[in-house]
Coordinates of C-alpha atoms and ligand atoms in Angstrom, one line a residue:
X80 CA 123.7 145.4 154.2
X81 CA 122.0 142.4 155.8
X82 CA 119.1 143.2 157.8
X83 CA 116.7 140.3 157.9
X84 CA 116.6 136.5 157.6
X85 CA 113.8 134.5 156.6
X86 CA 113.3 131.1 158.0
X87 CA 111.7 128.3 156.2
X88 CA 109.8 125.6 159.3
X89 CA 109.8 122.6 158.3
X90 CA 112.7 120.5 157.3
X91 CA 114.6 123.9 158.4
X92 CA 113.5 125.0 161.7
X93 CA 113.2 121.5 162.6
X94 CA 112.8 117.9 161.3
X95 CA 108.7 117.3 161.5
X96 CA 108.2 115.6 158.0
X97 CA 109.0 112.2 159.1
X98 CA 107.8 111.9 162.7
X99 CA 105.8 114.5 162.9
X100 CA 103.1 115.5 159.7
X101 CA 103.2 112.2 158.1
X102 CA 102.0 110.0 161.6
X103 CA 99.4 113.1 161.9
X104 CA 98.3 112.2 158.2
X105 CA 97.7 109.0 159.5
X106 CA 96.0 109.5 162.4
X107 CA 93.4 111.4 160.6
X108 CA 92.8 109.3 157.8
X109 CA 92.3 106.6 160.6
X110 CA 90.2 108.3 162.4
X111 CA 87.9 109.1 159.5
X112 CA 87.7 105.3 158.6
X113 CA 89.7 105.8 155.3
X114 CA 92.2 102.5 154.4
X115 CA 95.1 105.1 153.9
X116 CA 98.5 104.7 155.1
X117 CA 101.3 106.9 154.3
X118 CA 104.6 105.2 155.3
X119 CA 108.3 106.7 154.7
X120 CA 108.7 105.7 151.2
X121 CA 105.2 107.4 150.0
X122 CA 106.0 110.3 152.4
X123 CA 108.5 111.6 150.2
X124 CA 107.0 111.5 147.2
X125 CA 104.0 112.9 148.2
X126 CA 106.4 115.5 149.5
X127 CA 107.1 117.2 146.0
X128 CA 103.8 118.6 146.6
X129 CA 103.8 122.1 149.3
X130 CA 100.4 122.3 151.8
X131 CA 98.6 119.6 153.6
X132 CA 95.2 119.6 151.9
X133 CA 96.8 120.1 148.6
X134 CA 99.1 116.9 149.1
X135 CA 95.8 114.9 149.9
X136 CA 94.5 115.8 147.1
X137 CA 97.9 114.6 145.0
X138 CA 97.8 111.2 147.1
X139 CA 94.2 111.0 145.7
X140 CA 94.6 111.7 142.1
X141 CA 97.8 109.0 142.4
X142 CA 96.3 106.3 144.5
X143 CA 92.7 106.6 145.1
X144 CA 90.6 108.5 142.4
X145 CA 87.3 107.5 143.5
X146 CA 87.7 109.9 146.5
X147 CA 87.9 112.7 144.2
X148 CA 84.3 111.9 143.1
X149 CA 82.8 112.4 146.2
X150 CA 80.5 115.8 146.1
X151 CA 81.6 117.4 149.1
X152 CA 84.9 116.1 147.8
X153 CA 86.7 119.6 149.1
X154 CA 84.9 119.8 152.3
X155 CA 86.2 116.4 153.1
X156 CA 89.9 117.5 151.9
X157 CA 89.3 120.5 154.7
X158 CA 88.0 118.6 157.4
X159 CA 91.0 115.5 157.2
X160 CA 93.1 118.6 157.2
X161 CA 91.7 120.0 160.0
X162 CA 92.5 117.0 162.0
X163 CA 95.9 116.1 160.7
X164 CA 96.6 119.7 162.1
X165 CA 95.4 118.8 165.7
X166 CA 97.1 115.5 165.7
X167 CA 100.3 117.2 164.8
X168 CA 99.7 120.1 167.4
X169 CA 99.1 117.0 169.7
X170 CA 102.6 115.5 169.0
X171 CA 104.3 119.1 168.9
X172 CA 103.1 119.6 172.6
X173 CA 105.7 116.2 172.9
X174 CA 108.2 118.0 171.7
X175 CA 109.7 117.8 168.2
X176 CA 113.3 119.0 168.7
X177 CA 115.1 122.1 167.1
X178 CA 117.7 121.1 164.2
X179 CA 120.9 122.0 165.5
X180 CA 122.2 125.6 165.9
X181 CA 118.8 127.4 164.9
X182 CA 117.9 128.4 168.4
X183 CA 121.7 129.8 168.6
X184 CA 121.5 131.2 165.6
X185 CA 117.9 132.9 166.2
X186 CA 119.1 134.5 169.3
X187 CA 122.3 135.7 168.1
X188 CA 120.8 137.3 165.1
X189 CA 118.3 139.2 166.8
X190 CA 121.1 139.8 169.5
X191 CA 123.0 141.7 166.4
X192 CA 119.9 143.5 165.5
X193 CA 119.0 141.4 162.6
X194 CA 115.2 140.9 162.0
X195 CA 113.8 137.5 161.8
X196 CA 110.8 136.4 159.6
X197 CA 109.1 133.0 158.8
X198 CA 108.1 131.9 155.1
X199 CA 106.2 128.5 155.6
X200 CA 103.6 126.3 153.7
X201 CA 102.4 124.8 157.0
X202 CA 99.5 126.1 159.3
X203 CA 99.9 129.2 161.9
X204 CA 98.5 126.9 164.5
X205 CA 101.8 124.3 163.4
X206 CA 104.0 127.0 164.2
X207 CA 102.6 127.8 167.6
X208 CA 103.1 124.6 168.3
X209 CA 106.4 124.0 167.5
X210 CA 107.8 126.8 168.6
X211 CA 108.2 127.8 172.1
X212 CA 106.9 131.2 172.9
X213 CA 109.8 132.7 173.7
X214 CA 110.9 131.6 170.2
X215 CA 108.0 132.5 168.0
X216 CA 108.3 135.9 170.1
X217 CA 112.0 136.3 167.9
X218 CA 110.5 136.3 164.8
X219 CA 108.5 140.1 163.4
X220 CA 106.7 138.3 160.6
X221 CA 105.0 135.0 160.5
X222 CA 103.7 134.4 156.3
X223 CA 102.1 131.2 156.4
X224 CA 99.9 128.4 154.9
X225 CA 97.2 130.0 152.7
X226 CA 98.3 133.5 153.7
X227 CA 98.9 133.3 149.6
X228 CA 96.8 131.1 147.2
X229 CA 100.0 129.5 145.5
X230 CA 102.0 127.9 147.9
X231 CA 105.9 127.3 147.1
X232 CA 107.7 126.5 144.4
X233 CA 106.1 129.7 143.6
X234 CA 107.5 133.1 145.4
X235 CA 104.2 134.3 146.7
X236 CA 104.9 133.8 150.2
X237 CA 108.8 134.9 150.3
X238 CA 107.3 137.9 148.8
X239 CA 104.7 138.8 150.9
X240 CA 106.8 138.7 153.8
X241 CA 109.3 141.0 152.1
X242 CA 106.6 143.5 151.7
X243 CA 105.7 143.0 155.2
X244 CA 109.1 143.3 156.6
X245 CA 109.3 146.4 153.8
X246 CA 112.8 145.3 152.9
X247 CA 114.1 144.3 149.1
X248 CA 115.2 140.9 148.5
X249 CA 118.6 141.9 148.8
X250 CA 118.8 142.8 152.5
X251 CA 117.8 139.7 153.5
X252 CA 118.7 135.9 153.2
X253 CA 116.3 133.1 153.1
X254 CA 116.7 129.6 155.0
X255 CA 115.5 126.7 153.2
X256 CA 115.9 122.8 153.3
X257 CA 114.1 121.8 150.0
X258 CA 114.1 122.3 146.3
X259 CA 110.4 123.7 146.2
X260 CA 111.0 125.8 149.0
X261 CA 114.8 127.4 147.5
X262 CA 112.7 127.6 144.2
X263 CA 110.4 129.8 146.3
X264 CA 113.0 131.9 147.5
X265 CA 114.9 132.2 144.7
X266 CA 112.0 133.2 143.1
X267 CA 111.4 136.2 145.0
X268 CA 115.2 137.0 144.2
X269 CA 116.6 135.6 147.8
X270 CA 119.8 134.4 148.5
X271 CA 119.3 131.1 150.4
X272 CA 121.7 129.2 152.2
X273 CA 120.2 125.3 152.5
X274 CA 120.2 122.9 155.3
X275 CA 119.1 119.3 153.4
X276 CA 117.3 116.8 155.2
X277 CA 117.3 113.4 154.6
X278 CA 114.1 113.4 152.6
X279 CA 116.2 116.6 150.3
X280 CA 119.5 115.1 150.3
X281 CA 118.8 114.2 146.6
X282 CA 117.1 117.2 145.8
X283 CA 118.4 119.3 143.0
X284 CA 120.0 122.5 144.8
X285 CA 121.3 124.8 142.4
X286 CA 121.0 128.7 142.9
X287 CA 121.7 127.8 146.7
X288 CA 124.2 130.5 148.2
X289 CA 125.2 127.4 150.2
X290 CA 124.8 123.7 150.8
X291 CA 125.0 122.9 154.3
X292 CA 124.1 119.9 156.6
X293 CA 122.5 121.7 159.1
X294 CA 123.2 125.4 161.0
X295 CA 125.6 123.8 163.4
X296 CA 128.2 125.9 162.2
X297 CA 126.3 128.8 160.9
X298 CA 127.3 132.2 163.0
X299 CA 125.7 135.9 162.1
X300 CA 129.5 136.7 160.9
X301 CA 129.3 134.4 158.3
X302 CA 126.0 135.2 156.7
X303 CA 126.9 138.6 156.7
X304 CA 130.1 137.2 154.7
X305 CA 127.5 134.9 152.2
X306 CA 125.2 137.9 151.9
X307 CA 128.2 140.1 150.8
X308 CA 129.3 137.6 148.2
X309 CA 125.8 137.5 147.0
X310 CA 124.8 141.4 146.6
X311 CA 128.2 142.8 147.2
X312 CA 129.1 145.0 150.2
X313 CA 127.7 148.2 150.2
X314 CA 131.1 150.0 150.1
X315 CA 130.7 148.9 146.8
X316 CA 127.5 149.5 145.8
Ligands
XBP807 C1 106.3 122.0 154.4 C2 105.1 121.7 153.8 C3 103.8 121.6 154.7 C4 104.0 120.4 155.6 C5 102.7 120.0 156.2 O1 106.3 123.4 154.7 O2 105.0 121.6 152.6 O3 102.7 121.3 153.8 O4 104.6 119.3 154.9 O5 102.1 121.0 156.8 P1 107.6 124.4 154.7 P2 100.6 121.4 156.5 O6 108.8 123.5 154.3 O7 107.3 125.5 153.7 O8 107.7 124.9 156.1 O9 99.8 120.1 156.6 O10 100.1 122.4 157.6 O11 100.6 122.0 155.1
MG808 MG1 110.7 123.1 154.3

């Protein structure tokens, strides 16, 4: 039986890659004096990498080498991390907007007594600041940035929110919008219904339980009837 859904944030809770992290790259390698400028195009293919510091660090090895002989080199990837995450808080306090039907779909499912759980690369502090309190209040179990030392693709962090929730893969379904974050879930042997974004549209989505624009449409009734064609309905189990 379903019992819990897991949310992926962003690209799936809401849109924040475009106008949201990437201008708070950029406002912290400004503010640091550093000649780099992520625009759209660069955005997403930096995008194939999960985690802030660890995308920084893939920009680097791409486009500027020479920062990754600095000594404190790590220290530096911290710090412009550090600041990206209060430039972004700063333009969450504007107000990024919901993707349609997840704040519907939130209430209703807790409203049928489903539990609600968040599997995200980004920061705690991100989260807060999308998400109004009422909102973040919905969810049980927050697993987050570098709650795990690998970050998706890999399943660490779908699976250490299973093991918080202290559920099996198969009473839940994850939520995801990209192919390094289904790989995640599929990974920890989640069902996941996907919600692409226009940086994933292209992405490679096979294993997804479904292929969706966005939640829009997306009621409690019918992920109970995905999650049965997944595991099978427990009459017969
Ligand atoms: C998306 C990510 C994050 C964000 C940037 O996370 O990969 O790294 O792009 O946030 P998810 P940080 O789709 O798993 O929610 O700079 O805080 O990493
Ligand atoms: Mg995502």
């Amino acid at each position: 039986m379903l019992e819990a859904l897991i949310f992926d944030v962003d690209g799936t809770l809401a849109d924040t890659e475009r106008d949201g992290h990437r201008p708070a790259f950029n406002a912290a390698f400004a503010a640091a004096g550093l000649p780099w400028h992520w625009d759209e195009s660069l955005y997403g293919e930096l995008l194939q990498v999960t985690g802030g510091k660890e995308r920084i660090r893939f920009f680097c090895e791409r486009y500027a080498p020479e920062f990754l002989h600095l000594a404190d080199v790590e220290a530096r990837i911290r710090e412009l991390h550090a600041a990206k995450t209060q430039y972004y808080v700063a333009l969450c306090a504007q107000g990024i907007p919901l993707r349609p039907g997840v704040e519907p779909l939130l209430r209703a499912a807790r409203a049928a007594g489903l539990r609600l759980a968040i599997a995200t690369t980004t920061t705690p502090e991100n989260i807060s600041a999308l998400l109004a309190p009422d909102l973040l209040a919905l969810f049980e179990k927050v697993g987050a940035g570098d709650t795990v030392p690998n970050k998706k693709p890999a399943p660490d962090i779908y699976q250490w929110v299973l093991a918080q929730l202290g559920l099996p893969a198969s009473a839940c379904l994850a939520i995801e919008d990209s192919a390094n974050g289904l790989k995640a879930s599929r990974g920890a042997g989640l069902a996941t219904v996907v919600t692409r974004t226009a940086y994933t549209d292209d992405h490679d989505f096979s294993g997804a339980l479904a292929l969706l624009p966005d939640l829009g449409e997306v009621t409690v009734a019918l992920l109970r009837h995905w999650h049965e064609t997944a595991y099978g309905s427990d009459k017969k189990s």
